[in-house]
PDB file of C-alpha atoms in Angstrom:
ATOM      1  CA  MET A   1      20.635   0.099 -29.069  1.00  0.00           C
ATOM      2  CA  GLU A   2      22.659  -2.250 -31.257  1.00  0.00           C
ATOM      3  CA  ILE A   3      25.850  -4.326 -30.986  1.00  0.00           C
ATOM      4  CA  SER A   4      27.872  -5.003 -34.146  1.00  0.00           C
ATOM      5  CA  PHE A   5      30.770  -7.470 -33.920  1.00  0.00           C
ATOM      6  CA  SER A   6      33.922  -7.080 -35.956  1.00  0.00           C
ATOM      7  CA  ARG A   7      35.483 -10.042 -34.120  1.00  0.00           C
ATOM      8  CA  LEU A   8      33.948 -12.701 -31.899  1.00  0.00           C
ATOM      9  CA  ASP A   9      36.103 -15.612 -30.750  1.00  0.00           C
ATOM     10  CA  GLU A  10      35.903 -17.840 -27.697  1.00  0.00           C
ATOM     11  CA  ASP A  11      38.103 -15.522 -25.630  1.00  0.00           C
ATOM     12  CA  ILE A  12      38.188 -12.190 -27.499  1.00  0.00           C
ATOM     13  CA  ALA A  13      35.460  -9.880 -28.801  1.00  0.00           C
ATOM     14  CA  ARG A  14      35.667  -6.571 -30.597  1.00  0.00           C
ATOM     15  CA  PHE A  15      32.370  -4.811 -31.222  1.00  0.00           C
ATOM     16  CA  THR A  16      30.643  -1.473 -31.689  1.00  0.00           C
ATOM     17  CA  LEU A  17      27.888  -0.411 -29.310  1.00  0.00           C
ATOM     18  CA  LYS A  18      25.528   1.960 -31.148  1.00  0.00           C
ATOM     19  CA  ASP A  19      22.791   4.354 -29.984  1.00  0.00           C
ATOM     20  CA  ALA A  20      23.983   4.260 -26.367  1.00  0.00           C
ATOM     21  CA  THR A  21      25.084   6.817 -23.786  1.00  0.00           C
ATOM     22  CA  PRO A  22      28.501   7.115 -22.090  1.00  0.00           C
ATOM     23  CA  ALA A  23      26.822   6.133 -18.800  1.00  0.00           C
ATOM     24  CA  PHE A  24      25.448   2.906 -20.296  1.00  0.00           C
ATOM     25  CA  ALA A  25      28.767   2.044 -21.963  1.00  0.00           C
ATOM     26  CA  ASN A  26      30.675   2.473 -18.695  1.00  0.00           C
ATOM     27  CA  THR A  27      28.069   0.511 -16.728  1.00  0.00           C
ATOM     28  CA  PHE A  28      28.353  -2.319 -19.256  1.00  0.00           C
ATOM     29  CA  ARG A  29      32.144  -2.309 -18.885  1.00  0.00           C
ATOM     30  CA  ARG A  30      32.058  -2.266 -15.078  1.00  0.00           C
ATOM     31  CA  THR A  31      29.445  -5.031 -14.951  1.00  0.00           C
ATOM     32  CA  MET A  32      31.489  -7.332 -17.189  1.00  0.00           C
ATOM     33  CA  ILE A  33      34.538  -6.783 -14.977  1.00  0.00           C
ATOM     34  CA  GLY A  34      33.028  -6.788 -11.508  1.00  0.00           C
ATOM     35  CA  LYS A  35      29.587  -8.422 -11.493  1.00  0.00           C
ATOM     36  CA  VAL A  36      29.856 -11.598 -13.593  1.00  0.00           C
ATOM     37  CA  PRO A  37      30.648 -14.507 -11.229  1.00  0.00           C
ATOM     38  CA  THR A  38      33.488 -16.992 -11.802  1.00  0.00           C
ATOM     39  CA  PHE A  39      35.332 -19.689  -9.865  1.00  0.00           C
ATOM     40  CA  ALA A  40      38.544 -18.972  -7.977  1.00  0.00           C
ATOM     41  CA  ILE A  41      40.371 -20.650  -5.117  1.00  0.00           C
ATOM     42  CA  GLU A  42      39.449 -18.966  -1.831  1.00  0.00           C
ATOM     43  CA  ASP A  43      40.458 -21.318   0.988  1.00  0.00           C
ATOM     44  CA  VAL A  44      43.710 -23.301   1.099  1.00  0.00           C
ATOM     45  CA  LEU A  45      44.498 -25.906   3.777  1.00  0.00           C
ATOM     46  CA  ILE A  46      48.271 -26.374   3.768  1.00  0.00           C
ATOM     47  CA  TYR A  47      49.449 -29.611   5.338  1.00  0.00           C
ATOM     48  CA  ASP A  48      53.108 -29.351   4.362  1.00  0.00           C
ATOM     49  CA  ASN A  49      55.081 -26.504   2.781  1.00  0.00           C
ATOM     50  CA  ASN A  50      58.820 -26.052   3.142  1.00  0.00           C
ATOM     51  CA  SER A  51      59.231 -24.324  -0.228  1.00  0.00           C
ATOM     52  CA  ALA A  52      60.676 -20.848  -0.754  1.00  0.00           C
ATOM     53  CA  LEU A  53      57.186 -19.298  -0.633  1.00  0.00           C
ATOM     54  CA  PHE A  54      55.354 -18.471   2.573  1.00  0.00           C
ATOM     55  CA  ASP A  55      51.933 -20.101   2.981  1.00  0.00           C
ATOM     56  CA  GLU A  56      50.159 -16.799   2.284  1.00  0.00           C
ATOM     57  CA  MET A  57      52.073 -16.210  -0.951  1.00  0.00           C
ATOM     58  CA  LEU A  58      51.408 -19.756  -2.101  1.00  0.00           C
ATOM     59  CA  ALA A  59      47.682 -19.391  -1.415  1.00  0.00           C
ATOM     60  CA  HIS A  60      47.626 -16.054  -3.255  1.00  0.00           C
ATOM     61  CA  ARG A  61      49.228 -17.555  -6.362  1.00  0.00           C
ATOM     62  CA  LEU A  62      46.780 -20.457  -6.348  1.00  0.00           C
ATOM     63  CA  GLY A  63      43.889 -18.007  -6.159  1.00  0.00           C
ATOM     64  CA  LEU A  64      44.977 -16.331  -9.393  1.00  0.00           C
ATOM     65  CA  ILE A  65      44.785 -19.545 -11.462  1.00  0.00           C
ATOM     66  CA  PRO A  66      41.689 -19.262 -13.713  1.00  0.00           C
ATOM     67  CA  ILE A  67      39.157 -22.107 -13.472  1.00  0.00           C
ATOM     68  CA  LYS A  68      36.580 -22.973 -16.112  1.00  0.00           C
ATOM     69  CA  THR A  69      33.167 -21.983 -14.776  1.00  0.00           C
ATOM     70  CA  ASP A  70      29.736 -23.444 -15.514  1.00  0.00           C
ATOM     71  CA  LEU A  71      27.211 -20.964 -14.154  1.00  0.00           C
ATOM     72  CA  SER A  72      24.377 -23.468 -14.690  1.00  0.00           C
ATOM     73  CA  GLU A  73      25.996 -25.991 -12.328  1.00  0.00           C
ATOM     74  CA  TYR A  74      27.198 -23.871  -9.409  1.00  0.00           C
ATOM     75  CA  VAL A  75      25.786 -21.161  -7.141  1.00  0.00           C
ATOM     76  CA  LYS A  76      27.347 -18.736  -4.690  1.00  0.00           C
ATOM     77  CA  LYS A  77      27.831 -20.072  -1.170  1.00  0.00           C
ATOM     78  CA  PHE A  78      25.394 -17.666   0.474  1.00  0.00           C
ATOM     79  CA  GLU A  79      22.717 -18.666  -2.056  1.00  0.00           C
ATOM     80  CA  CYS A  80      23.284 -22.418  -1.687  1.00  0.00           C
ATOM     81  CA  SER A  81      20.887 -24.760   0.114  1.00  0.00           C
ATOM     82  CA  CYS A  82      23.796 -25.949   2.295  1.00  0.00           C
ATOM     83  CA  GLY A  83      23.761 -22.577   4.047  1.00  0.00           C
ATOM     84  CA  GLY A  84      27.336 -21.761   3.111  1.00  0.00           C
ATOM     85  CA  GLU A  85      28.819 -24.881   4.689  1.00  0.00           C
ATOM     86  CA  GLY A  86      30.251 -25.974   1.360  1.00  0.00           C
ATOM     87  CA  CYS A  87      28.934 -28.677  -0.954  1.00  0.00           C
ATOM     88  CA  SER A  88      29.284 -29.870  -4.551  1.00  0.00           C
ATOM     89  CA  SER A  89      26.843 -27.173  -5.695  1.00  0.00           C
ATOM     90  CA  CYS A  90      28.803 -24.202  -4.361  1.00  0.00           C
ATOM     91  CA  GLN A  91      32.464 -25.253  -4.200  1.00  0.00           C
ATOM     92  CA  ALA A  92      35.091 -27.342  -5.959  1.00  0.00           C
ATOM     93  CA  ILE A  93      37.922 -29.061  -4.119  1.00  0.00           C
ATOM     94  CA  PHE A  94      41.445 -29.545  -5.471  1.00  0.00           C
ATOM     95  CA  THR A  95      44.313 -31.483  -3.929  1.00  0.00           C
ATOM     96  CA  LEU A  96      48.024 -31.022  -4.566  1.00  0.00           C
ATOM     97  CA  SER A  97      50.988 -33.106  -3.448  1.00  0.00           C
ATOM     98  CA  VAL A  98      54.377 -32.534  -5.077  1.00  0.00           C
ATOM     99  CA  GLU A  99      57.899 -33.247  -3.892  1.00  0.00           C
ATOM    100  CA  GLY A 100      61.042 -31.658  -5.357  1.00  0.00           C
ATOM    101  CA  PRO A 101      63.202 -31.202  -7.188  1.00  0.00           C
ATOM    102  CA  GLY A 102      60.987 -29.662  -9.867  1.00  0.00           C
ATOM    103  CA  THR A 103      58.405 -26.997 -10.489  1.00  0.00           C
ATOM    104  CA  VAL A 104      54.818 -27.153  -9.245  1.00  0.00           C
ATOM    105  CA  HIS A 105      52.419 -26.328 -12.085  1.00  0.00           C
ATOM    106  CA  SER A 106      48.686 -25.732 -12.178  1.00  0.00           C
ATOM    107  CA  SER A 107      48.339 -29.222 -13.687  1.00  0.00           C
ATOM    108  CA  ASP A 108      49.346 -30.630 -10.287  1.00  0.00           C
ATOM    109  CA  LEU A 109      46.011 -29.431  -8.860  1.00  0.00           C
ATOM    110  CA  ILE A 110      43.762 -32.499  -8.991  1.00  0.00           C
ATOM    111  CA  PRO A 111      40.024 -31.708  -8.948  1.00  0.00           C
ATOM    112  CA  ALA A 112      37.644 -33.855  -6.924  1.00  0.00           C
ATOM    113  CA  ASP A 113      34.850 -32.851  -9.311  1.00  0.00           C
ATOM    114  CA  PRO A 114      35.645 -33.457 -13.010  1.00  0.00           C
ATOM    115  CA  ARG A 115      33.413 -30.492 -13.901  1.00  0.00           C
ATOM    116  CA  ALA A 116      35.976 -28.118 -12.329  1.00  0.00           C
ATOM    117  CA  THR A 117      38.863 -27.922 -14.789  1.00  0.00           C
ATOM    118  CA  LEU A 118      41.643 -25.371 -15.050  1.00  0.00           C
ATOM    119  CA  VAL A 119      41.963 -23.032 -18.011  1.00  0.00           C
ATOM    120  CA  ASN A 120      45.729 -23.478 -18.345  1.00  0.00           C
ATOM    121  CA  MET A 121      47.668 -26.472 -17.114  1.00  0.00           C
ATOM    122  CA  ASP A 122      51.130 -24.939 -17.535  1.00  0.00           C
ATOM    123  CA  ILE A 123      51.021 -22.085 -15.012  1.00  0.00           C
ATOM    124  CA  PRO A 124      54.088 -22.298 -12.721  1.00  0.00           C
ATOM    125  CA  VAL A 125      53.299 -21.981  -9.006  1.00  0.00           C
ATOM    126  CA  VAL A 126      56.553 -22.584  -7.113  1.00  0.00           C
ATOM    127  CA  LYS A 127      59.936 -24.176  -7.743  1.00  0.00           C
ATOM    128  CA  LEU A 128      60.944 -26.928  -5.363  1.00  0.00           C
ATOM    129  CA  GLU A 129      64.494 -27.956  -4.534  1.00  0.00           C
ATOM    130  CA  LYS A 130      65.538 -31.386  -3.282  1.00  0.00           C
ATOM    131  CA  ASP A 131      63.713 -32.459  -0.086  1.00  0.00           C
ATOM    132  CA  GLN A 132      61.171 -29.621  -0.472  1.00  0.00           C
ATOM    133  CA  LYS A 133      57.496 -30.550  -0.559  1.00  0.00           C
ATOM    134  CA  VAL A 134      54.039 -28.996  -0.899  1.00  0.00           C
ATOM    135  CA  VAL A 135      50.889 -30.805   0.217  1.00  0.00           C
ATOM    136  CA  LEU A 136      47.588 -28.933   0.357  1.00  0.00           C
ATOM    137  CA  GLU A 137      43.865 -28.883  -0.259  1.00  0.00           C
ATOM    138  CA  ALA A 138      42.324 -25.913  -2.107  1.00  0.00           C
ATOM    139  CA  ARG A 139      38.653 -24.970  -2.209  1.00  0.00           C
ATOM    140  CA  ALA A 140      37.295 -22.852  -5.047  1.00  0.00           C
ATOM    141  CA  GLU A 141      34.031 -20.974  -4.870  1.00  0.00           C
ATOM    142  CA  LEU A 142      31.881 -18.717  -7.011  1.00  0.00           C
ATOM    143  CA  ASN A 143      32.066 -14.955  -6.476  1.00  0.00           C
ATOM    144  CA  ILE A 144      32.451 -11.642  -8.311  1.00  0.00           C
ATOM    145  CA  GLY A 145      35.290  -9.275  -9.143  1.00  0.00           C
ATOM    146  CA  ASP A 146      33.902  -6.573  -6.854  1.00  0.00           C
ATOM    147  CA  GLU A 147      34.957  -8.825  -3.964  1.00  0.00           C
ATOM    148  CA  HIS A 148      38.457  -9.563  -5.299  1.00  0.00           C
ATOM    149  CA  ALA A 149      40.247  -9.230  -8.625  1.00  0.00           C
ATOM    150  CA  LYS A 150      40.803 -13.006  -8.791  1.00  0.00           C
ATOM    151  CA  TRP A 151      37.092 -13.411  -9.580  1.00  0.00           C
ATOM    152  CA  GLU A 152      37.194 -11.029 -12.550  1.00  0.00           C
ATOM    153  CA  PRO A 153      36.386 -12.991 -15.737  1.00  0.00           C
ATOM    154  CA  THR A 154      38.178 -10.520 -18.024  1.00  0.00           C
ATOM    155  CA  LEU A 155      41.838  -9.891 -18.732  1.00  0.00           C
ATOM    156  CA  ALA A 156      41.053  -6.740 -20.691  1.00  0.00           C
ATOM    157  CA  CYS A 157      37.776  -4.871 -20.937  1.00  0.00           C
ATOM    158  CA  GLY A 158      37.666  -1.329 -22.257  1.00  0.00           C
ATOM    159  CA  TYR A 159      36.061   1.004 -24.742  1.00  0.00           C
ATOM    160  CA  LYS A 160      36.512   4.319 -26.476  1.00  0.00           C
ATOM    161  CA  ALA A 161      34.122   6.681 -28.214  1.00  0.00           C
ATOM    162  CA  TYR A 162      33.862   6.106 -31.948  1.00  0.00           C
ATOM    163  CA  PRO A 163      36.092   8.625 -33.802  1.00  0.00           C
ATOM    164  CA  VAL A 164      34.559  11.038 -36.301  1.00  0.00           C
ATOM    165  CA  ILE A 165      37.060  12.613 -38.707  1.00  0.00           C
ATOM    166  CA  THR A 166      35.920  15.556 -40.839  1.00  0.00           C
ATOM    167  CA  ILE A 167      38.031  16.983 -43.670  1.00  0.00           C
ATOM    168  CA  ASP A 168      36.703  20.184 -45.259  1.00  0.00           C
ATOM    169  CA  ASP A 169      37.299  21.637 -48.743  1.00  0.00           C
ATOM    170  CA  ARG A 170      40.177  23.851 -47.545  1.00  0.00           C
ATOM    171  CA  CYS A 171      42.465  20.797 -47.387  1.00  0.00           C
ATOM    172  CA  ASP A 172      45.177  21.055 -50.061  1.00  0.00           C
ATOM    173  CA  ALA A 173      46.570  17.519 -49.556  1.00  0.00           C
ATOM    174  CA  CYS A 174      49.896  18.805 -48.230  1.00  0.00           C
ATOM    175  CA  GLY A 175      50.302  15.570 -46.294  1.00  0.00           C
ATOM    176  CA  ASN A 176      51.530  17.073 -43.003  1.00  0.00           C
ATOM    177  CA  CYS A 177      48.726  15.450 -41.061  1.00  0.00           C
ATOM    178  CA  VAL A 178      49.410  12.101 -42.742  1.00  0.00           C
ATOM    179  CA  GLU A 179      53.036  12.184 -41.577  1.00  0.00           C
ATOM    180  CA  GLU A 180      52.027  13.064 -38.015  1.00  0.00           C
ATOM    181  CA  CYS A 181      49.341  10.371 -37.617  1.00  0.00           C
ATOM    182  CA  PRO A 182      50.907   7.627 -35.432  1.00  0.00           C
ATOM    183  CA  ARG A 183      48.434   4.962 -36.539  1.00  0.00           C
ATOM    184  CA  ASN A 184      48.398   5.560 -40.305  1.00  0.00           C
ATOM    185  CA  VAL A 185      44.704   6.429 -40.312  1.00  0.00           C
ATOM    186  CA  LEU A 186      45.113   9.064 -43.058  1.00  0.00           C
ATOM    187  CA  ARG A 187      46.447   8.990 -46.597  1.00  0.00           C
ATOM    188  CA  VAL A 188      47.002  11.605 -49.295  1.00  0.00           C
ATOM    189  CA  GLY A 189      44.301  11.571 -51.983  1.00  0.00           C
ATOM    190  CA  LYS A 190      44.104  13.303 -55.337  1.00  0.00           C
ATOM    191  CA  LYS A 191      42.614  16.554 -54.044  1.00  0.00           C
ATOM    192  CA  SER A 192      42.690  16.227 -50.271  1.00  0.00           C
ATOM    193  CA  VAL A 193      43.652  13.983 -47.424  1.00  0.00           C
ATOM    194  CA  GLU A 194      41.459  10.881 -47.022  1.00  0.00           C
ATOM    195  CA  ILE A 195      40.774   8.249 -44.390  1.00  0.00           C
ATOM    196  CA  ALA A 196      42.618   5.040 -45.271  1.00  0.00           C
ATOM    197  CA  ASP A 197      40.426   2.015 -45.909  1.00  0.00           C
ATOM    198  CA  GLY A 198      39.517   0.163 -42.731  1.00  0.00           C
ATOM    199  CA  LYS A 199      41.630   2.426 -40.506  1.00  0.00           C
ATOM    200  CA  LEU A 200      39.046   4.776 -38.990  1.00  0.00           C
ATOM    201  CA  GLU A 201      38.519   2.637 -35.880  1.00  0.00           C
ATOM    202  CA  ASP A 202      42.277   2.664 -35.220  1.00  0.00           C
ATOM    203  CA  CYS A 203      42.181   6.417 -34.575  1.00  0.00           C
ATOM    204  CA  SER A 204      43.145   7.211 -30.961  1.00  0.00           C
ATOM    205  CA  MET A 205      41.856  10.800 -31.246  1.00  0.00           C
ATOM    206  CA  CYS A 206      45.261  12.212 -30.319  1.00  0.00           C
ATOM    207  CA  ARG A 207      44.540  15.169 -32.670  1.00  0.00           C
ATOM    208  CA  LEU A 208      48.140  15.448 -33.820  1.00  0.00           C
ATOM    209  CA  CYS A 209      46.702  15.805 -37.319  1.00  0.00           C
ATOM    210  CA  GLU A 210      44.870  18.986 -36.257  1.00  0.00           C
ATOM    211  CA  LYS A 211      48.076  20.478 -34.848  1.00  0.00           C
ATOM    212  CA  ALA A 212      50.000  19.611 -38.023  1.00  0.00           C
ATOM    213  CA  CYS A 213      47.311  21.249 -40.133  1.00  0.00           C
ATOM    214  CA  MET A 214      47.398  24.411 -38.024  1.00  0.00           C
ATOM    215  CA  ALA A 215      51.202  24.501 -38.316  1.00  0.00           C
ATOM    216  CA  SER A 216      50.912  24.481 -42.101  1.00  0.00           C
ATOM    217  CA  GLY A 217      49.261  27.933 -41.936  1.00  0.00           C
ATOM    218  CA  ILE A 218      46.058  26.931 -43.679  1.00  0.00           C
ATOM    219  CA  GLY A 219      43.958  29.330 -41.576  1.00  0.00           C
ATOM    220  CA  ASP A 220      42.756  30.120 -38.076  1.00  0.00           C
ATOM    221  CA  ARG A 221      41.382  26.591 -37.689  1.00  0.00           C
ATOM    222  CA  PRO A 222      42.511  23.227 -39.082  1.00  0.00           C
ATOM    223  CA  ALA A 223      40.986  21.784 -42.225  1.00  0.00           C
ATOM    224  CA  ILE A 224      40.735  18.452 -40.452  1.00  0.00           C
ATOM    225  CA  SER A 225      38.890  17.850 -37.178  1.00  0.00           C
ATOM    226  CA  VAL A 226      38.655  14.796 -34.951  1.00  0.00           C
ATOM    227  CA  LYS A 227      35.759  14.440 -32.518  1.00  0.00           C
ATOM    228  CA  PRO A 228      34.228  11.576 -30.524  1.00  0.00           C
ATOM    229  CA  ASP A 229      30.768  10.240 -31.296  1.00  0.00           C
ATOM    230  CA  ASN A 230      29.251   9.930 -27.819  1.00  0.00           C
ATOM    231  CA  THR A 231      26.502   7.608 -29.048  1.00  0.00           C
ATOM    232  CA  ARG A 232      28.847   4.954 -30.482  1.00  0.00           C
ATOM    233  CA  PHE A 233      31.578   3.077 -28.631  1.00  0.00           C
ATOM    234  CA  LEU A 234      34.284   0.627 -29.656  1.00  0.00           C
ATOM    235  CA  PHE A 235      34.692  -2.218 -27.140  1.00  0.00           C
ATOM    236  CA  VAL A 236      37.436  -4.800 -26.716  1.00  0.00           C
ATOM    237  CA  VAL A 237      36.756  -7.628 -24.258  1.00  0.00           C
ATOM    238  CA  GLU A 238      39.189 -10.460 -23.523  1.00  0.00           C
ATOM    239  CA  SER A 239      38.267 -13.362 -21.253  1.00  0.00           C
ATOM    240  CA  ASP A 240      40.711 -15.141 -18.944  1.00  0.00           C
ATOM    241  CA  GLY A 241      39.212 -18.410 -20.194  1.00  0.00           C
ATOM    242  CA  SER A 242      36.969 -19.104 -17.206  1.00  0.00           C
ATOM    243  CA  LEU A 243      33.937 -18.069 -19.270  1.00  0.00           C
ATOM    244  CA  PRO A 244      33.471 -17.567 -23.028  1.00  0.00           C
ATOM    245  CA  VAL A 245      33.481 -13.863 -23.816  1.00  0.00           C
ATOM    246  CA  LYS A 246      29.964 -14.098 -25.305  1.00  0.00           C
ATOM    247  CA  GLU A 247      28.669 -15.536 -22.024  1.00  0.00           C
ATOM    248  CA  ILE A 248      30.368 -12.722 -20.091  1.00  0.00           C
ATOM    249  CA  MET A 249      28.554 -10.144 -22.232  1.00  0.00           C
ATOM    250  CA  THR A 250      25.197 -11.933 -22.038  1.00  0.00           C
ATOM    251  CA  CYS A 251      25.447 -12.403 -18.285  1.00  0.00           C
ATOM    252  CA  ALA A 252      26.427  -8.740 -17.766  1.00  0.00           C
ATOM    253  CA  LEU A 253      23.468  -7.501 -19.807  1.00  0.00           C
ATOM    254  CA  GLY A 254      21.151  -9.783 -17.807  1.00  0.00           C
ATOM    255  CA  ILE A 255      22.510  -8.419 -14.519  1.00  0.00           C
ATOM    256  CA  MET A 256      22.003  -4.844 -15.741  1.00  0.00           C
ATOM    257  CA  LYS A 257      18.420  -5.633 -16.758  1.00  0.00           C
ATOM    258  CA  ASP A 258      17.622  -7.208 -13.377  1.00  0.00           C
ATOM    259  CA  LYS A 259      19.039  -4.202 -11.520  1.00  0.00           C
ATOM    260  CA  SER A 260      17.099  -1.832 -13.761  1.00  0.00           C
ATOM    261  CA  ASP A 261      13.854  -3.764 -13.193  1.00  0.00           C
ATOM    262  CA  SER A 262      14.457  -3.724  -9.428  1.00  0.00           C
ATOM    263  CA  LEU A 263      15.005   0.028  -9.505  1.00  0.00           C
ATOM    264  CA  VAL A 264      11.788   0.552 -11.469  1.00  0.00           C
ATOM    265  CA  ASP A 265       9.851  -1.550  -8.929  1.00  0.00           C
ATOM    266  CA  VAL A 266      11.261   0.476  -6.027  1.00  0.00           C
ATOM    267  CA  LEU A 267      10.418   3.783  -7.727  1.00  0.00           C
ATOM    268  CA  ASN A 268       6.894   2.567  -8.416  1.00  0.00           C
ATOM    269  CA  GLU A 269       6.479   1.616  -4.739  1.00  0.00           C
ATOM    270  CA  ILE A 270       7.741   5.019  -3.647  1.00  0.00           C
ATOM    271  CA  SER A 271       5.468   6.887  -6.045  1.00  0.00           C
ATOM    272  CA  GLY A 272       2.510   4.777  -4.935  1.00  0.00           C
ATOM    273  CA  ALA A 273       3.170   5.554  -1.284  1.00  0.00           C
ATOM    274  CA  ILE A 274       3.257   9.318  -1.849  1.00  0.00           C
TER     275      ILE A 274
END
């Protein structure tokens, strides 16, 4: 199994997963989305709120603000030595006190722990009119996306099978398939249609090219065929900024390995007991 990157930035990765199965590719995707832990606001103590938003709506909006997460510094509450009571190792506390007129932004959340910083300081929360006020205390904790979407570390995480385009010697370079391709993957060559340079991965496998070829009356089957390679997959992963995308991938692979090792141990115990 091999991963080849065509793009790797702090928040976005595009890569090809080779020599894998569809089951592994989908497990990798689901683990990155739902199993990698991040910080998010869970509990909100509202002392004063006469804004246009109900308390529940205000708390919900605060929970969706991404928080930079250091997995080496924090643990989940149920794994913490405090027994889930809440301490500096398993939660981060923010305070907010704003009086209108004006707009409350994420930058108005003041962290008690300087390690807990927000990804974006310009996220609007609620607009306050004159004499309106919001005073609250918010507590963020570590958890996973399977519990709630606010703990998902990814904004986008998906894949598709690698496209395989075959053009046989019956192609007469009529160009019908080139005109039908919505992503400009094909071009007309000297003797036949060709794949444009660097465009193969853009193919969505819509197969409009096959239909255009059949319509040209070239035979009982098209001269061009598009099929998925079910051992290679094109991934795009975008982080919400709480974790670098490379750390999301590394953490997900580690979680998959631990689960696989646990399953092997259980199967060995079962086989030994038989």
